[in-house]
Coordinates of C-alpha atoms in Angstrom, one line a residue:
Chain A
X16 CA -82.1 91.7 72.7
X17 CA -85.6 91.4 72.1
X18 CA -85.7 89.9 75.6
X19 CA -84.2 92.6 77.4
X20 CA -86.7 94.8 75.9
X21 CA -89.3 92.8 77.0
X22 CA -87.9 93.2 80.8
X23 CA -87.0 96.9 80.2
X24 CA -90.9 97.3 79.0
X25 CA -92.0 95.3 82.5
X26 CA -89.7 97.1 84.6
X27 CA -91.0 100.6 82.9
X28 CA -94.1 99.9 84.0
X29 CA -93.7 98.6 87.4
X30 CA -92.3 101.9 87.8
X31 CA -94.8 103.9 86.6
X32 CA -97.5 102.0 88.3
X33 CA -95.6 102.6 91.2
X34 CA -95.3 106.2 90.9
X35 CA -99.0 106.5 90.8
X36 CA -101.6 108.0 92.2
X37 CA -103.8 106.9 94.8
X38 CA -107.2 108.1 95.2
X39 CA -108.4 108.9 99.2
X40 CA -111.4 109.8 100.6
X41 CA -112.7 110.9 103.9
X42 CA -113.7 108.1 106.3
X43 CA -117.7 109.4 105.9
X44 CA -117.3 107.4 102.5
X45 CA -115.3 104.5 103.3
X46 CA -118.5 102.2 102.7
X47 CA -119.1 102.6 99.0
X48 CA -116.3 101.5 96.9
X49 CA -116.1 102.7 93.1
X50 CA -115.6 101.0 89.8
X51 CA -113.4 103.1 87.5
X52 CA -116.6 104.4 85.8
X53 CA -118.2 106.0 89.1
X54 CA -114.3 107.7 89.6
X55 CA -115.0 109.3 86.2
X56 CA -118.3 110.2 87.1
X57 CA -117.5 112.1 90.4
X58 CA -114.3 113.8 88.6
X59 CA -116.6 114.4 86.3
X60 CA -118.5 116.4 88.7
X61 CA -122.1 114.3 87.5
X62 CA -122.2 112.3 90.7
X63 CA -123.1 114.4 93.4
X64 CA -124.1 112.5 96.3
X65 CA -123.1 109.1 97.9
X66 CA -126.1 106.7 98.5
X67 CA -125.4 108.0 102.2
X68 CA -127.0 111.2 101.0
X69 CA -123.5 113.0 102.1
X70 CA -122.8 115.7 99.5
X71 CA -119.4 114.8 97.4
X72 CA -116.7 117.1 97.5
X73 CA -114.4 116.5 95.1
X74 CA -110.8 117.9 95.6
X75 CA -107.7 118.0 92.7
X76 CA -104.8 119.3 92.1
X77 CA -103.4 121.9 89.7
X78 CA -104.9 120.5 86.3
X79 CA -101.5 121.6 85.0
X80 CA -99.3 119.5 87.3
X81 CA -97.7 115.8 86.4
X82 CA -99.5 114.3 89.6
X83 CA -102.9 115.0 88.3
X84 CA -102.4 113.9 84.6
X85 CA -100.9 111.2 85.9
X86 CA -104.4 110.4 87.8
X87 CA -106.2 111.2 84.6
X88 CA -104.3 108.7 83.0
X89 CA -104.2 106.1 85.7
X90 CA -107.5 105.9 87.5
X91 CA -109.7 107.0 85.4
X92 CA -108.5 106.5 82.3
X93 CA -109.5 109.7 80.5
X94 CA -107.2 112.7 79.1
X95 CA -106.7 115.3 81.3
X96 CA -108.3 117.9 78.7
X97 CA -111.3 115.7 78.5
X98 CA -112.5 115.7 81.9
X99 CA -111.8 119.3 82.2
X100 CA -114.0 120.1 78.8
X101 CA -116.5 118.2 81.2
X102 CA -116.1 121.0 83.8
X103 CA -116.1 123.7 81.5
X104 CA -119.1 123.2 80.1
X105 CA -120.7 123.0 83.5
X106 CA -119.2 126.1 84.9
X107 CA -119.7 128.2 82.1
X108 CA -123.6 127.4 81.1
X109 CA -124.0 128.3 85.1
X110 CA -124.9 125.0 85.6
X111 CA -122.6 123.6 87.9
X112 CA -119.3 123.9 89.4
X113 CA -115.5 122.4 88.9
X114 CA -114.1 120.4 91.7
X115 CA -111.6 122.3 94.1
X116 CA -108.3 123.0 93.5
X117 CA -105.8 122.7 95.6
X118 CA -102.1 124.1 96.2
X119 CA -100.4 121.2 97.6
X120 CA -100.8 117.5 98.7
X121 CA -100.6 118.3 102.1
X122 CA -103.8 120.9 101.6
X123 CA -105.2 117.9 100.1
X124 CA -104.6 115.2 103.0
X125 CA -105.6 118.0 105.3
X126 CA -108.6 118.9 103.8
X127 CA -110.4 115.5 102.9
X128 CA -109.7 114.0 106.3
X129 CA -111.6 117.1 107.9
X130 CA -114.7 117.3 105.0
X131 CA -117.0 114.7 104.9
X132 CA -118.1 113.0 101.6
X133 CA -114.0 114.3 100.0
X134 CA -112.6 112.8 97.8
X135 CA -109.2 113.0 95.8
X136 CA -105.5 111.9 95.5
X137 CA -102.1 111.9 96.9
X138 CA -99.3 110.4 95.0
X139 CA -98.5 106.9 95.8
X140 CA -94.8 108.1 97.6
X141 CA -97.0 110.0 100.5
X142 CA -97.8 108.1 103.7
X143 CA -101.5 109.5 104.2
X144 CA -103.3 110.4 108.0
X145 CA -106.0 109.2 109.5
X146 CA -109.4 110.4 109.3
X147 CA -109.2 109.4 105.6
X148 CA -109.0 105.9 103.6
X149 CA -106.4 104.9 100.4
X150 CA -109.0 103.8 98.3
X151 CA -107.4 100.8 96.1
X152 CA -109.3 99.4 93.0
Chain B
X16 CA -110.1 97.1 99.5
X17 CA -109.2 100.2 102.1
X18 CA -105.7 100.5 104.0
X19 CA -105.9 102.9 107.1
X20 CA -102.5 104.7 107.9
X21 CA -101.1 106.1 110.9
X22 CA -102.1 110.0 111.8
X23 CA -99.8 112.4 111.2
X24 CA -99.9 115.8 113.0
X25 CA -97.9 118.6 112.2
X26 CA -98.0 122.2 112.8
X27 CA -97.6 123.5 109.2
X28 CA -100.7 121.0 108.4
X29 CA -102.6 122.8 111.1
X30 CA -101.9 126.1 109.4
X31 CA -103.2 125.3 106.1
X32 CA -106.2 123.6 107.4
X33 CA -106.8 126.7 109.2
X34 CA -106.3 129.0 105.3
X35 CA -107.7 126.5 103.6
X36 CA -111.2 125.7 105.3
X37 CA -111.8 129.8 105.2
X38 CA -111.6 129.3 101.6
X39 CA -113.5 126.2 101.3
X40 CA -116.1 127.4 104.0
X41 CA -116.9 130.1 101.5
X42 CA -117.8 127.9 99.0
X43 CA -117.1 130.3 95.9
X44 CA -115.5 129.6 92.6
X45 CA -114.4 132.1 90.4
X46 CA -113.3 130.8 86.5
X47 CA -113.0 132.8 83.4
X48 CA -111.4 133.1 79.6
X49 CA -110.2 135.3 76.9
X50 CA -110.5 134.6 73.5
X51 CA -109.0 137.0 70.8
X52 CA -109.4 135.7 66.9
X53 CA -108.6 136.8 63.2
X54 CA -111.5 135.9 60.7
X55 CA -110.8 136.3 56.8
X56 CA -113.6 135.7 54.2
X57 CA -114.0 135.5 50.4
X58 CA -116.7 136.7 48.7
X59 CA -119.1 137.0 51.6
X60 CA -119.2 139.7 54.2
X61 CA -120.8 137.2 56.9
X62 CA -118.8 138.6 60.0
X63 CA -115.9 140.4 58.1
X64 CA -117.6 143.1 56.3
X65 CA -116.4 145.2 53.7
X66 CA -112.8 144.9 54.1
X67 CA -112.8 141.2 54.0
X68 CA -111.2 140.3 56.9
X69 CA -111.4 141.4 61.2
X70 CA -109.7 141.0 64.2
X71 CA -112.8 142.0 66.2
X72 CA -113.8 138.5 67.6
X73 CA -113.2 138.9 71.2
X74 CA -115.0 136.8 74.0
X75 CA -114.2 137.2 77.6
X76 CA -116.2 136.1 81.0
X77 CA -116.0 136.0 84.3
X78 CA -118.2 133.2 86.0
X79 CA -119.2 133.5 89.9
X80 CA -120.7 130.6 91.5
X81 CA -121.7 130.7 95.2
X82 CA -123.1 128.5 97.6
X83 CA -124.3 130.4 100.9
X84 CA -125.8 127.4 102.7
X85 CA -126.5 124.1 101.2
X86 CA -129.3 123.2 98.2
X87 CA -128.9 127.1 97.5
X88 CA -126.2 128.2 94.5
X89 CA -126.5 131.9 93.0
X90 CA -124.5 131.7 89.6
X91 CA -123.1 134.5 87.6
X92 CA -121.3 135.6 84.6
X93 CA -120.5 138.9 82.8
X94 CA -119.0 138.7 79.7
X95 CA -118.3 141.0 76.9
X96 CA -117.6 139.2 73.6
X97 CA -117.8 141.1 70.0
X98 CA -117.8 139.2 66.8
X99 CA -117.5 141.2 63.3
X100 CA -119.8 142.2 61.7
X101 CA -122.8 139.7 63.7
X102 CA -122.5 141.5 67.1
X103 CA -121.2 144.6 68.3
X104 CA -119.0 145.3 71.4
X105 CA -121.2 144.6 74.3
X106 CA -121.1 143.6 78.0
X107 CA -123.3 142.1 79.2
X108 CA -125.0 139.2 81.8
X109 CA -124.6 135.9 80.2
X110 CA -126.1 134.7 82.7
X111 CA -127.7 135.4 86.6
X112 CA -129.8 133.5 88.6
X113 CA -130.5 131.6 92.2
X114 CA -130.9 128.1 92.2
X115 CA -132.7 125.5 95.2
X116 CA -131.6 121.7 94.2
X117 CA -132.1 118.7 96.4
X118 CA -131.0 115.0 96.3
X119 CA -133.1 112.2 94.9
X120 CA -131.4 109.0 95.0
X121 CA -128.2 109.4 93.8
X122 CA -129.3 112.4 91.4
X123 CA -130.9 115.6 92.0
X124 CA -134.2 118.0 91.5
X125 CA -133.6 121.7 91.2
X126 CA -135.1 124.5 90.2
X127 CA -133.5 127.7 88.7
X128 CA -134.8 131.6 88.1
X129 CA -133.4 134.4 86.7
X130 CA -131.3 134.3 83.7
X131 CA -129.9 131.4 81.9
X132 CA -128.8 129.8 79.2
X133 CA -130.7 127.8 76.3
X134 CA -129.6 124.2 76.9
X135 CA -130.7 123.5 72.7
X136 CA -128.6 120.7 71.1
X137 CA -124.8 119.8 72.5
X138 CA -123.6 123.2 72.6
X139 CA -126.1 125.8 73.3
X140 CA -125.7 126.9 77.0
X141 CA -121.6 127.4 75.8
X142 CA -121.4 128.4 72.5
X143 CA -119.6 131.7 73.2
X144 CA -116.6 129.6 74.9
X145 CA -113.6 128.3 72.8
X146 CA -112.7 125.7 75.8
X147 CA -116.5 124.1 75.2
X148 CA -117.6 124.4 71.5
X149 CA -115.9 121.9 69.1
X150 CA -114.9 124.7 66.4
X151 CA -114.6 128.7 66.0
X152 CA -117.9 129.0 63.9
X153 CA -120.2 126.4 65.1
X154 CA -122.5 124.4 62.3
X155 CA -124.5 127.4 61.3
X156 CA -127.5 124.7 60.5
X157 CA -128.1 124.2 64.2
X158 CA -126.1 127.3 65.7
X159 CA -127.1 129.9 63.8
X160 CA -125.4 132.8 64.8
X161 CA -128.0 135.4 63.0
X162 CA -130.5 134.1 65.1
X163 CA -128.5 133.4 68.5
X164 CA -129.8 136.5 69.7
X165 CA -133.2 135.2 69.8
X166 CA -133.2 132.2 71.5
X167 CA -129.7 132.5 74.1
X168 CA -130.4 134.1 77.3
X169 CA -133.8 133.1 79.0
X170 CA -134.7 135.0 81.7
X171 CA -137.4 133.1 83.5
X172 CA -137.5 130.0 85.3
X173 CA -135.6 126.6 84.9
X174 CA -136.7 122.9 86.1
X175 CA -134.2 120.4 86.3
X176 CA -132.7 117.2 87.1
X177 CA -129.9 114.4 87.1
X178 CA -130.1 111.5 87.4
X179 CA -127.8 108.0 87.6
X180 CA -128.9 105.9 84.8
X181 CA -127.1 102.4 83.5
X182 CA -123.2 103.4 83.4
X183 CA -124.2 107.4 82.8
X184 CA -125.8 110.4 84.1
X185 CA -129.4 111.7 82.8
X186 CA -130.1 115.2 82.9
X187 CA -132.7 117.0 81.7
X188 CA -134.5 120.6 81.9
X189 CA -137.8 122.0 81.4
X190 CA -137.6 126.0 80.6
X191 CA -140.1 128.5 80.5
X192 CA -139.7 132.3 80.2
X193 CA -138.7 134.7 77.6
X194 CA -135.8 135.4 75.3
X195 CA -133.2 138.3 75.5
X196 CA -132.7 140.1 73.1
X197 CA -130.4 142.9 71.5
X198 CA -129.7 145.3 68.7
X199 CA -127.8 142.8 66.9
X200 CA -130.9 141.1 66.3
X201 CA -132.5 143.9 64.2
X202 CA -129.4 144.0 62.1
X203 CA -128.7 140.4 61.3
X204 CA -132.4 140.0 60.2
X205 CA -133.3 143.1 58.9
X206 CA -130.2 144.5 57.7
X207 CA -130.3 147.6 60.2
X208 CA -131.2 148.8 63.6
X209 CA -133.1 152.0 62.1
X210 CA -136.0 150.1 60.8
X211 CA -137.8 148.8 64.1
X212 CA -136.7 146.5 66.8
X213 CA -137.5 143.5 68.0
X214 CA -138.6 142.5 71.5
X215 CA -138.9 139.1 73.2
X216 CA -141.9 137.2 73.4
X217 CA -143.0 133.8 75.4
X218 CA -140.3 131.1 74.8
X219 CA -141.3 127.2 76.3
X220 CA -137.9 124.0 75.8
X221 CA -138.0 121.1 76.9
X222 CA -134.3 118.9 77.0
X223 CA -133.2 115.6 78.0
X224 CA -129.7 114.7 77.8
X225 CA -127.8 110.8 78.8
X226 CA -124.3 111.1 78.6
X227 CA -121.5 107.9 79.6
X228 CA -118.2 107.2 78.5
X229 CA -118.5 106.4 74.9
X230 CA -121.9 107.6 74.2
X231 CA -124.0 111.4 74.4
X232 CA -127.6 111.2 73.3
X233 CA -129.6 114.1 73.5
X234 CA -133.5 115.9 72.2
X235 CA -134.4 119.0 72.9
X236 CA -137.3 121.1 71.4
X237 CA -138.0 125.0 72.0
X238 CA -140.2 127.4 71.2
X239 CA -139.3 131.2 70.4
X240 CA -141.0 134.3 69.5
X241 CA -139.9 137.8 68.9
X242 CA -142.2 140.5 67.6
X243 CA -141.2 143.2 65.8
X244 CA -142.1 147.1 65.7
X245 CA -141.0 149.1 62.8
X246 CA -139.8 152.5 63.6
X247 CA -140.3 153.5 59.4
X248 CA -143.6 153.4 58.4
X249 CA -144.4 151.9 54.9
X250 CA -141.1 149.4 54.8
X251 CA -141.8 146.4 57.1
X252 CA -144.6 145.7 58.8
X253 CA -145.3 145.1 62.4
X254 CA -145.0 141.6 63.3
X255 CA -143.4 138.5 64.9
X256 CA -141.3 135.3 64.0
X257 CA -141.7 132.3 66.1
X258 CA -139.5 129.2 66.2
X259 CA -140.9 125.8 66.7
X260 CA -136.9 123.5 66.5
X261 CA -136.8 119.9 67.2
X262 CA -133.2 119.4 67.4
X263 CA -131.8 115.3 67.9
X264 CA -128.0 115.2 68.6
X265 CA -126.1 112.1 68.9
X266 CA -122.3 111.4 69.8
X267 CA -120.1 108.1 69.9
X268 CA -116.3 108.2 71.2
X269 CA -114.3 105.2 70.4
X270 CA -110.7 105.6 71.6
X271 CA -109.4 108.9 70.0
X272 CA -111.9 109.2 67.6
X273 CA -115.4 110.6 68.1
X274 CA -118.2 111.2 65.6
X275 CA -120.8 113.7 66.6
X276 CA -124.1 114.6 64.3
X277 CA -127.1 117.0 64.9
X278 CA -130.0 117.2 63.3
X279 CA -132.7 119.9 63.3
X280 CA -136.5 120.3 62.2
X281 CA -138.3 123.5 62.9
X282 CA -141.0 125.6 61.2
X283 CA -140.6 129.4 61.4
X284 CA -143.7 131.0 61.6
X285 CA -143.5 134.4 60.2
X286 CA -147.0 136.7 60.7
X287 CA -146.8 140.7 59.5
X288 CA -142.6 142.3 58.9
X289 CA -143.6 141.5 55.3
X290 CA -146.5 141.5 54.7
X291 CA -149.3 143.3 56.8
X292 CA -150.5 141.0 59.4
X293 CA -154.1 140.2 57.8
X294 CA -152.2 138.6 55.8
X295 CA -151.7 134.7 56.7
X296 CA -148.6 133.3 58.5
X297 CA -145.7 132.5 56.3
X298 CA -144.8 128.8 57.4
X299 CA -141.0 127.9 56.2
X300 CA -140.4 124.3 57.4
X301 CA -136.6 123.9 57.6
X302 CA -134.0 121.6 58.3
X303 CA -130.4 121.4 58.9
X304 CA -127.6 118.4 59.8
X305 CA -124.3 117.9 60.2
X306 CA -122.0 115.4 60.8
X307 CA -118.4 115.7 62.6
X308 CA -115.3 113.5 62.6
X309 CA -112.8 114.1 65.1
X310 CA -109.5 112.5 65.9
X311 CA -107.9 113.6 69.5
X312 CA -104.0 112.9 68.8
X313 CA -101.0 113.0 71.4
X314 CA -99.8 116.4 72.8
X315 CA -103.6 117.7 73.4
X316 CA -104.2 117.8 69.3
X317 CA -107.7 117.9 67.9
X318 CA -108.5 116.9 64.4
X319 CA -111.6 117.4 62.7
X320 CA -113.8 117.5 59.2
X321 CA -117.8 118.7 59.4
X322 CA -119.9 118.6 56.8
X323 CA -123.4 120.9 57.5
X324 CA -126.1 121.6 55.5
X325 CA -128.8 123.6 56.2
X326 CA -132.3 124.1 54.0
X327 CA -134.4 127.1 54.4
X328 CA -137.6 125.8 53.1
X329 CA -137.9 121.7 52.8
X330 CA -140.4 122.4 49.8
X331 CA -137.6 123.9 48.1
X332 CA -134.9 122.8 48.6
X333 CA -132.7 124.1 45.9
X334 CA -134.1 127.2 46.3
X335 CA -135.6 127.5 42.9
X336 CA -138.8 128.9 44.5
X337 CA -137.2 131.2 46.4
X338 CA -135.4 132.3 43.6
X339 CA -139.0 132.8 41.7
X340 CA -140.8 134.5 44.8
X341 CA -138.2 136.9 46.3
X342 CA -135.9 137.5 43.2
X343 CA -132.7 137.0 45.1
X344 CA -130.5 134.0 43.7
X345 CA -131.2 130.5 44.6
X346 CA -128.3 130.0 46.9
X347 CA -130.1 131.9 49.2
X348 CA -132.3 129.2 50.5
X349 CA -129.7 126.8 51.0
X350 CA -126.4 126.3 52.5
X351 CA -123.3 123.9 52.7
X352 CA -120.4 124.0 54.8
X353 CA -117.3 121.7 54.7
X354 CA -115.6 122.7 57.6
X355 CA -111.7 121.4 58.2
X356 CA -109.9 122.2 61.6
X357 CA -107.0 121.8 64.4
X358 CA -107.2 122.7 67.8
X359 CA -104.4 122.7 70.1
X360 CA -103.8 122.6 73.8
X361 CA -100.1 123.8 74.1
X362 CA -100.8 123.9 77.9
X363 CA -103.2 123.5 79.8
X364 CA -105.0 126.8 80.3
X365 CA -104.0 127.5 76.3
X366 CA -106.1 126.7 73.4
X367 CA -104.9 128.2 69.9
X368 CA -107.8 126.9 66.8
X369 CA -107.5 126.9 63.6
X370 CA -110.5 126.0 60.8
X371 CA -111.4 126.4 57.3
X372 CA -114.8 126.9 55.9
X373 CA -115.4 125.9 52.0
X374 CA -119.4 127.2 51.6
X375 CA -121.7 126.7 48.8
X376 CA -125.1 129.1 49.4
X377 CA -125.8 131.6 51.7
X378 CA -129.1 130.9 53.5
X379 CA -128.0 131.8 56.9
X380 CA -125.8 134.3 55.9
X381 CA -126.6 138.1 57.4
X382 CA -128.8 140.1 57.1
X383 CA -131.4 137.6 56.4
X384 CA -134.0 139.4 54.8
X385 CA -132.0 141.5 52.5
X386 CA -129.9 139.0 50.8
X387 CA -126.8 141.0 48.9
X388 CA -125.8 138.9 45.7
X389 CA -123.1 141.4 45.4
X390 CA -121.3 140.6 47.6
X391 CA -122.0 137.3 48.4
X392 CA -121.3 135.2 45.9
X393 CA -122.8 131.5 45.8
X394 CA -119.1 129.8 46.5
X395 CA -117.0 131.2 49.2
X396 CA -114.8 130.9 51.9
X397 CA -113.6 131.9 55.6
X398 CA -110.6 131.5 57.6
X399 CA -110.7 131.6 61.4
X400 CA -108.1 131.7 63.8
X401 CA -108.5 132.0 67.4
X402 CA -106.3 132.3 70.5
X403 CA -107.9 131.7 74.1
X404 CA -106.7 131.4 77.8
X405 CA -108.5 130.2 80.8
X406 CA -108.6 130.9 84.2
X407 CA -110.2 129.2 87.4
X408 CA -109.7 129.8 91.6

């Protein structure tokens, strides 16, 4: 018994791991890979340029929807209502901005291959285009 | 390790590239709240007035930022907010200004002018927004709302930076310019708007910030000054106040639980209001602490306990002299706030709070200079309840 549960847990979170996110940025950034920490930081809107000197755009999805909690969760390992208190507090003492939202994860795909310096996620299920990298950590 | 995948190219795609770049090209952001709240007291009047309790705690804004070309950002809110009996009904710019930043290194230099916001202690610049504060009534030691007035809205010029440092970000700003200042001023200090006004004088902070994932460390120090101008002869004198505030804040997260403490040492300078301003300055050296436990719990629940105590005059800090001096009760120089609170996310753009304050003395309570012992009594209490909904495009 205690050994199916064990297998239940393991195959529980295959799946979820599977189901994932997966972060992608334009190919303008494909040179500077980033530790977990650095992802928090530029969700976190406090890293604003890549040592290239391109400005970072940072793109998400509805803060509400399962894919970006899910991203939250997964690849940076912060809750959702965190990161967004980290935005807030930006946006409403003036002193900075939120990253973009966007509708829809072909918006997303679209819009990071064309900006240079994007950077978001598609769920791990989407095949993505070109003029933009999976970035794997 | 980076895995290129095959193009795709579909019409639809095409189409939203085309709707979205127009809106990205733009580069605006529009975000905003509402906050409507219930406050209850017992024996005080601080914000509910005579009939003990008032729904009028409203806060609204609607923040603009925009980014013409690039290094250049105008940023705007208007925001009408209303709280008891502290501040009346009022729109107004919270903040408005243009701002030139550019990189340096991986950070960035910038400069700001116009009007913005005091960057004092951990919550300052957003103290009027339930998404960003950590309670309803922030720590009155630090946050004192009878004096928000006077040290809130700069409008003159802003230098600042962040930077990368270790595993965090370093930011820091050196302000210079002068305070905003409003009618609720006059009443919170003086009791009433009748008896002269106060305008803003020269205001100088300095404050340095480093922030990772587990730690917030932070010092700022301003400098304040109102004068007054009495419009009745023969009751106060003409004058000014001036605020010298170190204030040292200090935060460490560990898993769901997060301690946060502030600490604050000022003098307030007072020359003339009362007495007439041959007379010498009045120097009251105070301080004021306080320490926060938090837990964050599944389903978007916040737990938390504050204790904050505040001390009008160091050199007495029971207020025994006070007591002596001005005739008013003791409690009046002193004050000490056990705070217990919840604050739910029941979705994401939802936030419904919840707190209870248990008080012994009244030194920040309003109006400052004409203490009531009436009706404010040296134990009391307040119940705050707020509901608040967020927006952002």
């Amino acid at each position: 018994m205690r050994l199916l549960a064990t297998w239940m847990l393991v195959f529980y979170l295959f799946c979820a791991h599977s189901s994932a996110a997966q972060v992608i940025v334009n190919d303008s950034a494909i040179d500077f890979p980033l530790p977990a920490q650095e992802l928090r930081l530029i969700f976190s809107m406090q890293k604003i340029y890549w040592p290239d000197g391109h400005k970072v755009k940072v793109f998400i999805l509805d803060p509400s929807s399962d894919l970006h909690k899910e991203f939250c969760f997964q690849k940076l390992d912060i809750m959702p209502y965190m990161l967004q208190r980290r935005w807030d507090r930006l946006v409403f003492s003036g002193t900075g901005e939120r990253p973009v939202i966007l509708k829809s994860e072909a918006e997303m795909r679209e819009l990071i291959s064309r900006t240079p310096g994007a950077i978001g996620y598609v769920s791990d299920s989407v095949s993505v285009a070109g003029g933009q990298y999976v970035y794997n950590r | 390790m980076f895995t290129i995948v095959n193009r795709c190219s579909l019409p639809l795609c095409s189409l939203l590239l085309l709707i979205s770049s127009a809106a990205i090209s733009s580069e605006w952001q529009l975000s905003g709240f509402v906050g409507q709240g219930f406050v209850a007291g017992e024996d005080t009047q601080f914000i509910v007035g005579e009939d003990s309790s008032t729904f009028d705690i409203t806060e609204a804004a609607f923040a603009v930022s925009w980014k013409p070309i690039a290094h250049l950002r105008f940023a705007s809110a208007l925001t009408f907010r209303q709280w008891g009996t502290l501040a009346e009904p009022d729109v107004m710019f919270d903040y408005l200004f243009a701002e030139y930043s550019h990189q340096v290194g991986e950070g960035m230099l910038g400069i700001r002018a116009g009007r913005f916001k005091n960057e004092t202690g951990f919550y300052s610049s957003t103290r009027d927004v339930p998404f960003t504060r950590p309670s309803i009534m922030l720590p009155q030691s630090i946050y004192s709302d009878y004096f928000r007035d006077a040290q809130l809205h700069i409008e003159g010029g802003d230098l600042f930076g962040m930077h990368q440092l270790l595993d965090g970000v370093l930011d820091w700003h050196l302000s210079v310019g002068q305070v905003k200042v409003t009618e609720d001023l006059d009443r919170n200090v003086m009791g009433s708007a009748d008896l002269g006004e106060f305008n803003a004088e020269d205001y100088y902070s300095g404050d340095i910030e480093f922030q990772n994932d587990y730690i917030r460390l932070g010092v700022s120090y301003y400098d304040a000054e109102v004068s007054f101008e009495p419009s009745v002869p023969g009751v106060y004198y003409p004058g000014n106040i001036r605020l010298k505030n170190w204030v040292f804040s200090g935060q460490l997260r560990y898993e769901r639980f997060e301690i946060t403490a502030e600490y604050l040492k000022g003098d307030r300078v007072t020359n003339g209001l009362v007495a007439p301003t041959e007379a010498e300055d009045l120097f009251d050296p105070s301080v004021g602490y306080y320490i926060d436990l938090r837990a964050y719990l599944p389903h978007e629940v916040e737990l938390f306990v504050r204790y904050d105590k505040h001390i009008d005059d160091t050199d007495d800090p029971d207020g025994i002299n006070y007591e002596a001096i001005y005739g008013a009760p003791a409690y009046f120089g002193y004050t000490k706030d056990w705070t217990f609170g919840v604050r739910w996310f029941p979705s994401n753009d939802w936030l419904l709070a919840l707190e209870y304050h248990d008080v012994e003395g009244a030194s920040w309570v309003t109006p400052i200079v004409t203490p009531d012992p009436l009706n404010q009594a040296k134990h009391w209490s307040l119940f705050a309840l707020q509901l608040s909904y967020r927006f952002q495009w």
